[in-house]
Amino acid sequence: MSEGSASGQGAQGSAGAVRKDVRRNQQALLDAAAEVFVASGVEAPVRDIAARAGVGTGTVYRHFPTRADLVVAVYRHQVDACADAGPALLASSPTPGAALGRWVDLFVDFLVTKHGLAGAMQADNVGFETLHAYFLDRLLPVCTRLLDRAAAAGEIRSDITAYQLMRGIGNLCIGAESDPRYDARRMVTLLVAGLRQSH
């Protein structure tokens, strides 16, 4: 191996490490922004997000030049986390039905906390429609797989689609964050209990 090719590989390796660092920094920023948005709304000052992430405000703007860029990125990041949880839960849960129940809890967390993000996007209809399509493209297959596995195991009935379940859960979560007398989680638990097969 020539010296040139060895140094070339070294440069590629360090470029890969830099890209990994940038991705990790972005993930930390998105996690921090999500927490701040949930606590203070999507109009929260960028300095609060930077402080939560442990970076300067310039770093936030370098990754996300506008607030809309940041809101969209947080929304997609949360959708991705919810989607990625499905296969992980199937692998780690004692039964597919248990995996479905745990995933539904995560989905409810996402729905109850994302309304501010979705609301912020409503002003830009095209952007919102794109995000909604992303939401369905990422989450419907995951929910379908969980339902199919639980139905195949005989744990739940097989006559409900992922879209019907997600829509039903979504409807039960509307307004939950602003009404202390309403417990969306309890209503969703009752809905999921209704899926179970009686033996």
Coordinates of C-alpha atoms in Angstrom, one line a residue:
M1 CA 0.0 0.0 0.0
S2 CA 1.5 3.4 -0.9
E3 CA 1.8 6.2 1.5
G4 CA -0.7 8.3 -0.5
S5 CA -3.5 5.7 -0.3
A6 CA -2.9 5.2 3.4
S7 CA -3.3 8.9 4.1
G8 CA -6.3 9.1 1.8
Q9 CA -8.0 6.4 3.9
G10 CA -7.0 8.3 7.0
A11 CA -8.7 11.4 5.6
Q12 CA -11.8 9.5 4.7
G13 CA -11.9 8.0 8.2
S14 CA -11.6 11.4 9.9
A15 CA -14.2 12.9 7.5
G16 CA -16.6 10.0 8.5
A17 CA -15.9 10.8 12.2
V18 CA -16.6 14.5 11.6
R19 CA -19.9 13.6 9.9
K20 CA -20.8 11.3 12.8
D21 CA -20.0 14.2 15.2
V22 CA -22.2 16.6 13.2
R23 CA -25.0 14.1 13.2
R24 CA -24.7 13.5 16.9
N25 CA -24.7 17.3 17.5
Q26 CA -27.8 17.6 15.4
Q27 CA -29.5 14.8 17.3
A28 CA -28.7 16.5 20.6
L29 CA -30.0 19.8 19.3
L30 CA -33.2 18.2 18.1
D31 CA -33.7 16.5 21.4
A32 CA -33.1 19.8 23.3
A33 CA -35.5 21.7 20.9
A34 CA -38.2 19.1 21.3
E35 CA -38.0 19.4 25.1
V36 CA -38.1 23.2 25.0
F37 CA -40.9 23.2 22.5
V38 CA -43.0 20.9 24.7
A39 CA -42.3 23.0 27.8
S40 CA -42.5 26.5 26.2
G41 CA -44.1 26.2 22.7
V42 CA -42.5 26.5 19.3
E43 CA -41.9 30.2 19.7
A44 CA -39.4 29.6 22.6
P45 CA -36.2 31.6 22.3
V46 CA -33.4 29.9 20.4
R47 CA -31.0 30.8 23.3
D48 CA -33.1 28.4 25.5
I49 CA -32.7 25.6 23.0
A50 CA -28.9 26.3 22.7
A51 CA -28.6 26.4 26.5
R52 CA -30.4 23.1 26.8
A53 CA -28.2 21.5 24.2
G54 CA -25.0 23.0 25.7
V55 CA -24.1 24.9 22.5
G56 CA -24.0 28.5 21.3
T57 CA -26.9 30.1 19.4
G58 CA -24.7 30.3 16.3
T59 CA -24.5 26.5 16.3
V60 CA -28.3 26.3 16.2
Y61 CA -28.6 28.7 13.3
R62 CA -25.7 27.0 11.4
H63 CA -27.7 23.7 11.5
F64 CA -31.2 25.3 11.2
P65 CA -31.1 28.7 9.6
T66 CA -34.8 29.4 10.3
R67 CA -37.3 28.5 13.0
A68 CA -39.4 26.6 10.4
D69 CA -36.3 24.5 9.5
L70 CA -35.9 23.6 13.2
V71 CA -39.6 22.9 13.8
V72 CA -39.7 20.6 10.7
A73 CA -36.5 18.8 11.8
V74 CA -37.9 18.3 15.3
Y75 CA -41.1 16.9 14.0
R76 CA -39.3 14.5 11.6
H77 CA -36.9 13.5 14.4
Q78 CA -39.8 12.6 16.7
V79 CA -41.6 10.7 13.9
D80 CA -38.3 8.8 13.2
A81 CA -37.9 7.9 16.9
C82 CA -41.4 6.6 17.1
A83 CA -40.9 4.5 13.9
D84 CA -37.6 3.1 15.0
A85 CA -39.1 2.1 18.4
G86 CA -41.5 -0.5 16.7
P87 CA -38.9 -3.1 15.6
A88 CA -36.9 -2.5 18.8
L89 CA -40.0 -3.2 21.0
L90 CA -40.9 -6.3 19.0
A91 CA -37.3 -7.6 19.6
S92 CA -37.3 -6.8 23.3
S93 CA -40.9 -7.4 24.5
P94 CA -42.1 -10.7 25.9
T95 CA -45.0 -10.9 23.3
P96 CA -46.0 -8.9 20.2
G97 CA -49.1 -7.7 22.1
A98 CA -46.9 -6.2 24.8
A99 CA -44.8 -4.6 22.1
L100 CA -47.9 -3.1 20.5
G101 CA -49.0 -1.7 23.9
R102 CA -45.7 -0.1 24.6
W103 CA -45.5 1.4 21.1
V104 CA -49.0 2.8 21.5
D105 CA -47.8 4.5 24.7
L106 CA -44.9 6.1 22.7
F107 CA -47.3 7.1 20.0
V108 CA -49.6 8.8 22.5
D109 CA -46.6 10.7 24.0
F110 CA -45.7 11.8 20.5
L111 CA -49.3 12.9 19.7
V112 CA -49.9 14.8 22.9
T113 CA -46.6 16.7 22.6
K114 CA -46.5 17.3 18.9
H115 CA -49.7 19.4 18.6
G116 CA -47.8 22.6 18.9
L117 CA -45.4 21.5 16.2
A118 CA -48.2 20.5 13.9
G119 CA -50.0 23.8 14.7
A120 CA -46.9 25.8 13.8
M121 CA -46.9 24.1 10.4
Q122 CA -50.5 24.7 9.6
A123 CA -49.7 28.2 8.3
D124 CA -47.6 26.6 5.6
N125 CA -50.1 24.2 4.2
V126 CA -47.7 22.6 1.7
G127 CA -45.1 22.1 4.4
F128 CA -47.7 20.6 6.7
E129 CA -49.0 18.2 4.0
T130 CA -45.5 17.1 3.3
L131 CA -44.9 16.4 7.0
H132 CA -48.3 14.6 7.4
A133 CA -47.3 12.4 4.5
Y134 CA -43.9 11.7 6.1
F135 CA -45.8 10.8 9.4
L136 CA -48.0 8.3 7.6
D137 CA -45.2 6.9 5.4
R138 CA -43.0 6.2 8.5
L139 CA -45.5 5.1 11.1
L140 CA -48.2 3.2 9.2
P141 CA -45.9 0.3 8.2
V142 CA -44.6 0.1 11.8
C143 CA -48.1 0.0 13.3
T144 CA -49.2 -2.5 10.6
R145 CA -46.3 -4.9 11.5
L146 CA -47.1 -4.7 15.2
L147 CA -50.8 -5.3 14.6
D148 CA -50.0 -8.2 12.2
R149 CA -47.6 -9.9 14.7
A150 CA -50.0 -9.5 17.6
A151 CA -52.9 -10.8 15.5
A152 CA -50.8 -13.8 14.3
A153 CA -50.0 -14.6 17.9
G154 CA -53.7 -14.7 18.7
E155 CA -53.4 -11.8 21.1
I156 CA -55.6 -9.3 19.4
R157 CA -58.5 -9.3 16.8
S158 CA -57.4 -9.0 13.2
D159 CA -60.2 -6.8 11.8
I160 CA -58.6 -3.4 12.4
T161 CA -56.1 -1.6 10.2
A162 CA -53.1 0.4 11.3
Y163 CA -54.7 3.5 9.8
Q164 CA -58.0 3.0 11.8
L165 CA -56.1 2.4 15.0
M166 CA -53.8 5.4 14.6
R167 CA -56.7 7.6 13.6
G168 CA -58.7 6.5 16.6
I169 CA -55.8 7.1 19.0
G170 CA -55.2 10.5 17.3
N171 CA -58.8 11.5 17.8
L172 CA -58.7 10.5 21.5
C173 CA -55.6 12.7 22.0
I174 CA -57.1 15.9 20.5
G175 CA -57.1 18.6 23.2
A176 CA -55.6 16.4 25.8
E177 CA -52.7 18.8 26.6
S178 CA -55.1 21.7 27.4
D179 CA -57.8 19.9 29.5
P180 CA -56.7 18.7 32.9
R181 CA -60.0 16.8 33.4
Y182 CA -59.5 14.6 30.3
D183 CA -57.1 11.6 30.5
A184 CA -56.3 10.7 26.9
R185 CA -54.0 7.9 28.0
R186 CA -56.8 6.2 29.9
M187 CA -59.1 6.4 26.9
V188 CA -56.4 5.0 24.6
T189 CA -55.8 2.1 27.2
L190 CA -59.5 1.3 27.0
L191 CA -59.3 1.3 23.2
V192 CA -56.3 -1.0 23.1
A193 CA -58.0 -3.3 25.7
G194 CA -60.9 -3.6 23.2
L195 CA -58.5 -5.1 20.6
R196 CA -57.6 -8.0 22.8
Q197 CA -59.0 -11.4 21.9
S198 CA -61.2 -13.0 24.5
H199 CA -60.4 -16.6 25.0

